[in-house]
mmCIF file of C-alpha atoms in Angstrom:
data_model
loop_
_atom_site.group_PDB
_atom_site.id
_atom_site.type_symbol
_atom_site.label_atom_id
_atom_site.label_comp_id
_atom_site.label_asym_id
_atom_site.label_seq_id
_atom_site.Cartn_x
_atom_site.Cartn_y
_atom_site.Cartn_z
ATOM 1 C CA PHE A 1 74.868 41.599 -13.749
ATOM 2 C CA LEU A 2 71.944 43.726 -14.922
ATOM 3 C CA GLY A 3 72.909 43.488 -18.593
ATOM 4 C CA LYS A 4 73.232 39.703 -18.380
ATOM 5 C CA ILE A 5 69.917 39.435 -16.483
ATOM 6 C CA LYS A 6 68.185 41.416 -19.248
ATOM 7 C CA LYS A 7 69.575 39.106 -21.940
ATOM 8 C CA ILE A 8 68.481 35.962 -20.071
ATOM 9 C CA LEU A 9 64.972 37.422 -19.667
ATOM 10 C CA GLU A 10 64.911 37.892 -23.455
ATOM 11 C CA THR A 11 66.083 34.309 -24.024
ATOM 12 C CA VAL A 12 63.643 32.248 -21.930
ATOM 13 C CA CYS A 13 59.871 32.184 -21.426
ATOM 14 C CA HIS A 14 58.690 34.260 -18.459
ATOM 15 C CA ASN A 15 56.062 31.649 -17.609
ATOM 16 C CA CYS A 16 57.604 28.189 -18.102
ATOM 17 C CA GLY A 17 61.331 29.006 -18.290
ATOM 18 C CA LYS A 18 61.980 27.266 -21.637
ATOM 19 C CA ILE A 19 64.386 28.679 -24.220
ATOM 20 C CA LEU A 20 62.265 30.353 -26.905
ATOM 21 C CA VAL A 21 63.937 28.462 -29.781
ATOM 22 C CA ASP A 22 65.021 24.837 -30.078
ATOM 23 C CA GLU A 23 66.770 22.304 -32.296
ATOM 24 C CA SER A 24 64.147 22.669 -35.045
ATOM 25 C CA ASN A 25 65.920 25.942 -35.926
ATOM 26 C CA PRO A 26 69.167 25.218 -37.867
ATOM 27 C CA ALA A 27 70.736 28.424 -36.547
ATOM 28 C CA PHE A 28 70.109 27.220 -32.978
ATOM 29 C CA VAL A 29 71.803 23.898 -33.738
ATOM 30 C CA GLU A 30 74.754 25.810 -35.184
ATOM 31 C CA ALA A 31 74.924 27.994 -32.057
ATOM 32 C CA LEU A 32 75.050 24.907 -29.816
ATOM 33 C CA ARG A 33 78.223 23.818 -31.614
ATOM 34 C CA ALA A 34 80.095 26.858 -30.304
ATOM 35 C CA ARG A 35 82.545 25.693 -27.655
ATOM 36 C CA ASP A 36 83.057 29.146 -26.176
ATOM 37 C CA PRO A 37 80.200 29.660 -23.642
ATOM 38 C CA LYS A 38 80.141 33.437 -24.192
ATOM 39 C CA ARG A 39 79.783 33.082 -27.960
ATOM 40 C CA ARG A 40 77.116 30.396 -27.527
ATOM 41 C CA PHE A 41 75.107 32.543 -25.107
ATOM 42 C CA ASP A 42 75.304 35.576 -27.385
ATOM 43 C CA ALA A 43 74.258 33.563 -30.468
ATOM 44 C CA ILE A 44 71.256 31.999 -28.687
ATOM 45 C CA TRP A 45 70.216 35.355 -27.242
ATOM 46 C CA ARG A 46 70.187 36.921 -30.737
ATOM 47 C CA LEU A 47 67.922 34.106 -31.969
ATOM 48 C CA CYS A 48 65.508 34.343 -29.026
ATOM 49 C CA LYS A 49 65.226 38.129 -28.705
ATOM 50 C CA PRO A 50 62.764 38.584 -31.641
ATOM 51 C CA LYS A 51 60.519 35.764 -30.321
ATOM 52 C CA MET A 52 57.420 37.259 -28.705
ATOM 53 C CA VAL A 53 55.536 33.990 -28.052
ATOM 54 C CA CYS A 54 56.556 30.767 -26.299
ATOM 55 C CA GLU A 55 55.556 28.371 -29.073
ATOM 56 C CA THR A 56 53.404 25.370 -28.262
ATOM 57 C CA SER A 57 51.957 22.483 -30.271
ATOM 58 C CA MET A 58 49.081 24.059 -32.177
ATOM 59 C CA PRO A 59 46.265 21.929 -33.656
ATOM 60 C CA LEU A 60 46.490 21.493 -37.402
ATOM 61 C CA GLU A 61 43.940 23.452 -39.416
ATOM 62 C CA ASP A 62 41.617 21.761 -41.902
ATOM 63 C CA ASP A 63 42.076 18.287 -40.455
ATOM 64 C CA HIS A 64 39.436 16.877 -42.845
ATOM 65 C CA SER A 65 41.455 17.743 -45.940
ATOM 66 C CA GLU A 66 42.408 14.754 -48.061
ATOM 67 C CA LYS A 67 45.906 16.124 -48.601
ATOM 68 C CA PRO A 68 48.256 14.661 -45.986
ATOM 69 C CA LYS A 69 49.727 17.204 -43.595
ATOM 70 C CA GLU A 70 53.342 17.269 -42.491
ATOM 71 C CA PRO A 71 53.721 16.759 -38.750
ATOM 72 C CA ARG A 72 54.034 20.062 -36.911
ATOM 73 C CA HIS A 73 57.032 20.451 -34.604
ATOM 74 C CA ASP A 74 56.155 20.509 -30.896
ATOM 75 C CA HIS A 75 58.311 23.068 -29.089
ATOM 76 C CA GLY A 76 56.701 22.094 -25.793
ATOM 77 C CA GLY A 77 56.158 25.679 -24.676
ATOM 78 C CA CYS A 78 53.214 27.216 -22.856
ATOM 79 C CA GLY A 79 51.971 29.595 -25.576
ATOM 80 C CA ASN A 80 52.316 32.741 -23.441
ATOM 81 C CA ILE A 81 53.124 36.154 -24.922
ATOM 82 C CA GLN A 82 56.625 37.369 -24.048
ATOM 83 C CA PRO A 83 57.460 40.960 -23.056
ATOM 84 C CA GLU A 84 59.748 43.363 -24.833
ATOM 85 C CA VAL A 85 62.347 44.040 -22.130
ATOM 86 C CA ARG A 86 63.862 47.506 -21.761
ATOM 87 C CA ARG A 87 66.495 48.783 -19.343
ATOM 88 C CA GLU A 88 66.101 52.171 -17.692
ATOM 89 C CA ALA A 89 69.063 52.944 -15.407
ATOM 90 C CA LEU A 90 68.833 50.325 -12.624
ATOM 91 C CA LYS A 91 65.333 49.155 -13.587
ATOM 92 C CA LEU A 92 63.955 46.692 -16.117
ATOM 93 C CA THR A 93 60.521 47.112 -17.667
ATOM 94 C CA GLY A 94 58.504 44.741 -19.823
ATOM 95 C CA THR A 95 55.913 45.567 -22.490
ATOM 96 C CA TRP A 96 53.425 42.820 -23.348
ATOM 97 C CA LYS A 97 51.911 43.356 -26.813
ATOM 98 C CA ALA A 98 49.053 41.387 -28.384
ATOM 99 C CA GLN A 99 50.201 39.309 -31.360
ATOM 100 C CA LYS A 100 48.621 39.349 -34.813
ATOM 101 C CA GLY A 101 45.998 36.648 -35.178
ATOM 102 C CA ASP A 102 45.298 36.530 -31.435
ATOM 103 C CA ASP A 103 41.532 37.090 -31.469
ATOM 104 C CA GLU A 104 41.290 37.069 -27.679
ATOM 105 C CA HIS A 105 43.729 39.939 -27.057
ATOM 106 C CA GLU A 106 43.798 41.691 -30.442
ATOM 107 C CA GLY A 107 43.069 45.408 -30.174
ATOM 108 C CA GLN A 108 44.120 45.658 -26.525
ATOM 109 C CA GLN A 109 46.621 48.280 -25.445
ATOM 110 C CA ALA A 110 50.166 47.123 -24.771
ATOM 111 C CA GLU A 111 50.702 46.439 -21.073
ATOM 112 C CA LYS A 112 53.866 47.950 -19.622
ATOM 113 C CA LYS A 113 54.999 47.187 -16.096
ATOM 114 C CA PRO A 114 58.277 46.951 -14.179
ATOM 115 C CA ILE A 115 60.078 43.619 -13.947
ATOM 116 C CA THR A 116 60.916 43.372 -10.265
ATOM 117 C CA PRO A 117 63.868 41.365 -8.917
ATOM 118 C CA GLN A 118 61.363 38.876 -7.445
ATOM 119 C CA MET A 119 59.755 38.354 -10.865
ATOM 120 C CA ALA A 120 63.149 37.793 -12.495
ATOM 121 C CA LEU A 121 64.140 35.407 -9.696
ATOM 122 C CA ASN A 122 60.994 33.315 -10.232
ATOM 123 C CA VAL A 123 61.688 33.134 -13.985
ATOM 124 C CA PHE A 124 65.293 32.049 -13.457
ATOM 125 C CA ARG A 125 64.325 29.338 -10.969
ATOM 126 C CA ASN A 126 62.104 27.757 -13.641
ATOM 127 C CA ILE A 127 64.979 27.303 -16.105
ATOM 128 C CA SER A 128 65.919 23.640 -16.443
ATOM 129 C CA THR A 129 69.438 22.277 -16.027
ATOM 130 C CA GLN A 130 69.572 21.314 -19.712
ATOM 131 C CA ASP A 131 68.581 24.801 -20.873
ATOM 132 C CA ILE A 132 71.164 26.411 -18.594
ATOM 133 C CA HIS A 133 73.853 24.254 -20.215
ATOM 134 C CA LYS A 134 72.566 25.087 -23.717
ATOM 135 C CA MET A 135 72.815 28.813 -22.973
ATOM 136 C CA GLY A 136 76.471 28.440 -22.040
ATOM 137 C CA LEU A 137 75.969 28.962 -18.310
ATOM 138 C CA SER A 138 77.115 26.661 -15.506
ATOM 139 C CA ASN A 139 74.927 24.825 -13.008
ATOM 140 C CA ASP A 140 77.842 24.718 -10.582
ATOM 141 C CA TYR A 141 79.198 28.258 -10.839
ATOM 142 C CA ALA A 142 76.768 30.509 -12.754
ATOM 143 C CA ARG A 143 73.114 29.625 -12.269
ATOM 144 C CA PRO A 144 70.982 32.605 -13.374
ATOM 145 C CA GLU A 145 69.199 33.055 -10.026
ATOM 146 C CA TRP A 146 72.565 33.567 -8.314
ATOM 147 C CA MET A 147 72.924 36.878 -10.182
ATOM 148 C CA ILE A 148 70.159 38.331 -7.978
ATOM 149 C CA ILE A 149 71.187 39.040 -4.393
ATOM 150 C CA THR A 150 68.797 37.492 -1.874
ATOM 151 C CA VAL A 151 71.231 37.269 1.065
ATOM 152 C CA LEU A 152 73.980 39.857 1.545
ATOM 153 C CA PRO A 153 77.063 38.604 3.434
ATOM 154 C CA VAL A 154 78.411 41.119 5.945
ATOM 155 C CA PRO A 155 82.216 41.253 6.321
ATOM 156 C CA PRO A 156 83.489 41.042 9.920
ATOM 157 C CA PRO A 157 84.941 44.123 11.693
ATOM 158 C CA PRO A 158 88.611 43.149 11.024
ATOM 159 C CA VAL A 159 87.890 43.587 7.307
ATOM 160 C CA ARG A 160 86.509 47.112 7.877
ATOM 161 C CA PRO A 161 88.533 48.558 10.816
ATOM 162 C CA SER A 162 87.967 52.059 12.133
ATOM 163 C CA ILE A 163 90.133 54.773 10.612
ATOM 164 C CA SER A 164 92.147 57.552 12.197
ATOM 165 C CA MET A 165 90.835 61.112 11.848
ATOM 166 C CA ASP A 166 92.429 64.564 12.329
ATOM 167 C CA GLY A 167 95.934 63.337 11.583
ATOM 168 C CA GLY A 168 96.045 60.745 14.327
ATOM 169 C CA ALA A 169 94.974 63.053 17.152
ATOM 170 C CA GLY A 170 93.060 60.248 18.799
ATOM 171 C CA MET A 171 89.729 60.550 17.012
ATOM 172 C CA ARG A 172 88.465 57.458 15.226
ATOM 173 C CA GLY A 173 85.867 57.099 12.492
ATOM 174 C CA GLU A 174 84.057 54.255 10.827
ATOM 175 C CA ASP A 175 85.317 52.727 7.605
ATOM 176 C CA ASP A 176 83.480 53.609 4.368
ATOM 177 C CA LEU A 177 82.273 50.013 4.061
ATOM 178 C CA THR A 178 80.686 50.213 7.518
ATOM 179 C CA TYR A 179 78.860 53.404 6.546
ATOM 180 C CA LYS A 180 77.551 51.760 3.375
ATOM 181 C CA LEU A 181 76.352 48.698 5.303
ATOM 182 C CA GLY A 182 74.464 51.069 7.586
ATOM 183 C CA ASP A 183 72.787 52.683 4.575
ATOM 184 C CA ILE A 184 71.746 49.250 3.298
ATOM 185 C CA ILE A 185 70.329 48.213 6.683
ATOM 186 C CA ARG A 186 68.319 51.437 7.010
ATOM 187 C CA ALA A 187 66.977 51.187 3.447
ATOM 188 C CA ASN A 188 66.025 47.551 3.990
ATOM 189 C CA GLY A 189 64.248 48.507 7.217
ATOM 190 C CA ASN A 190 62.213 51.125 5.337
ATOM 191 C CA VAL A 191 61.131 48.533 2.760
ATOM 192 C CA LYS A 192 60.132 46.092 5.499
ATOM 193 C CA ARG A 193 58.176 48.792 7.338
ATOM 194 C CA CYS A 194 56.283 49.730 4.165
ATOM 195 C CA ASP A 195 55.326 46.089 3.603
ATOM 196 C CA LEU A 196 54.074 45.703 7.181
ATOM 197 C CA ASP A 197 52.158 49.016 7.176
ATOM 198 C CA GLY A 198 50.534 48.395 3.797
ATOM 199 C CA SER A 199 51.978 51.585 2.308
ATOM 200 C CA PRO A 200 51.060 52.668 -1.256
ATOM 201 C CA GLN A 201 52.855 50.815 -4.031
ATOM 202 C CA HIS A 202 54.673 53.890 -5.358
ATOM 203 C CA LEU A 203 56.141 54.619 -1.910
ATOM 204 C CA THR A 204 57.317 51.025 -1.462
ATOM 205 C CA GLN A 205 58.816 51.122 -4.967
ATOM 206 C CA GLU A 206 60.829 54.241 -4.116
ATOM 207 C CA PHE A 207 62.356 52.579 -1.055
ATOM 208 C CA GLU A 208 63.085 49.411 -3.066
ATOM 209 C CA ASN A 209 64.889 51.489 -5.699
ATOM 210 C CA LEU A 210 66.890 53.214 -2.962
ATOM 211 C CA LEU A 211 67.845 49.849 -1.467
ATOM 212 C CA GLN A 212 68.977 48.577 -4.867
ATOM 213 C CA PHE A 213 71.032 51.747 -5.374
ATOM 214 C CA HIS A 214 72.891 51.237 -2.087
ATOM 215 C CA VAL A 215 73.516 47.531 -2.742
#
């Protein structure tokens, strides 16, 4: 699901969970008419990917002008800068760049940091039911946060019986699935130990990457 997770992270705000475009964009309205959920998701993702700011209702400039102003559309967003998401093997990274006209952050270096599974999970949990439906996903069968494993079900022994070794000479060995479950348990134990011991961040990150590789 990593490719789909990346696209969803490029579609919604990382702070408030809102879709980065709305019905004020005619192309977005046209995308909502697509009955095929896959086509709708892809069309909305293409519209949202270039958006680097979660638009909010900005105050009108020159309020004392005698010329009447047209009402500005209120997207209802939080105004936060959005990252440029990149995939590197099994990892996702985000680069937050200052936008033109942002006096507060203009001139600052772009901030690049990894997007951890916990960060992505928090973003997905903020997505509203209405926005999930607009993106072509399902609240009953395909909520975004379900794409990130938080609990791993372990199959019972009858599903992974021991295998015969040496041509049936009496020696038995564990099934490949049992070996892999052991790798996952050991890697998870290393991550837990690093958290409890307060190990350096780079060491904890290495064990987390190993755990994700095994899963």
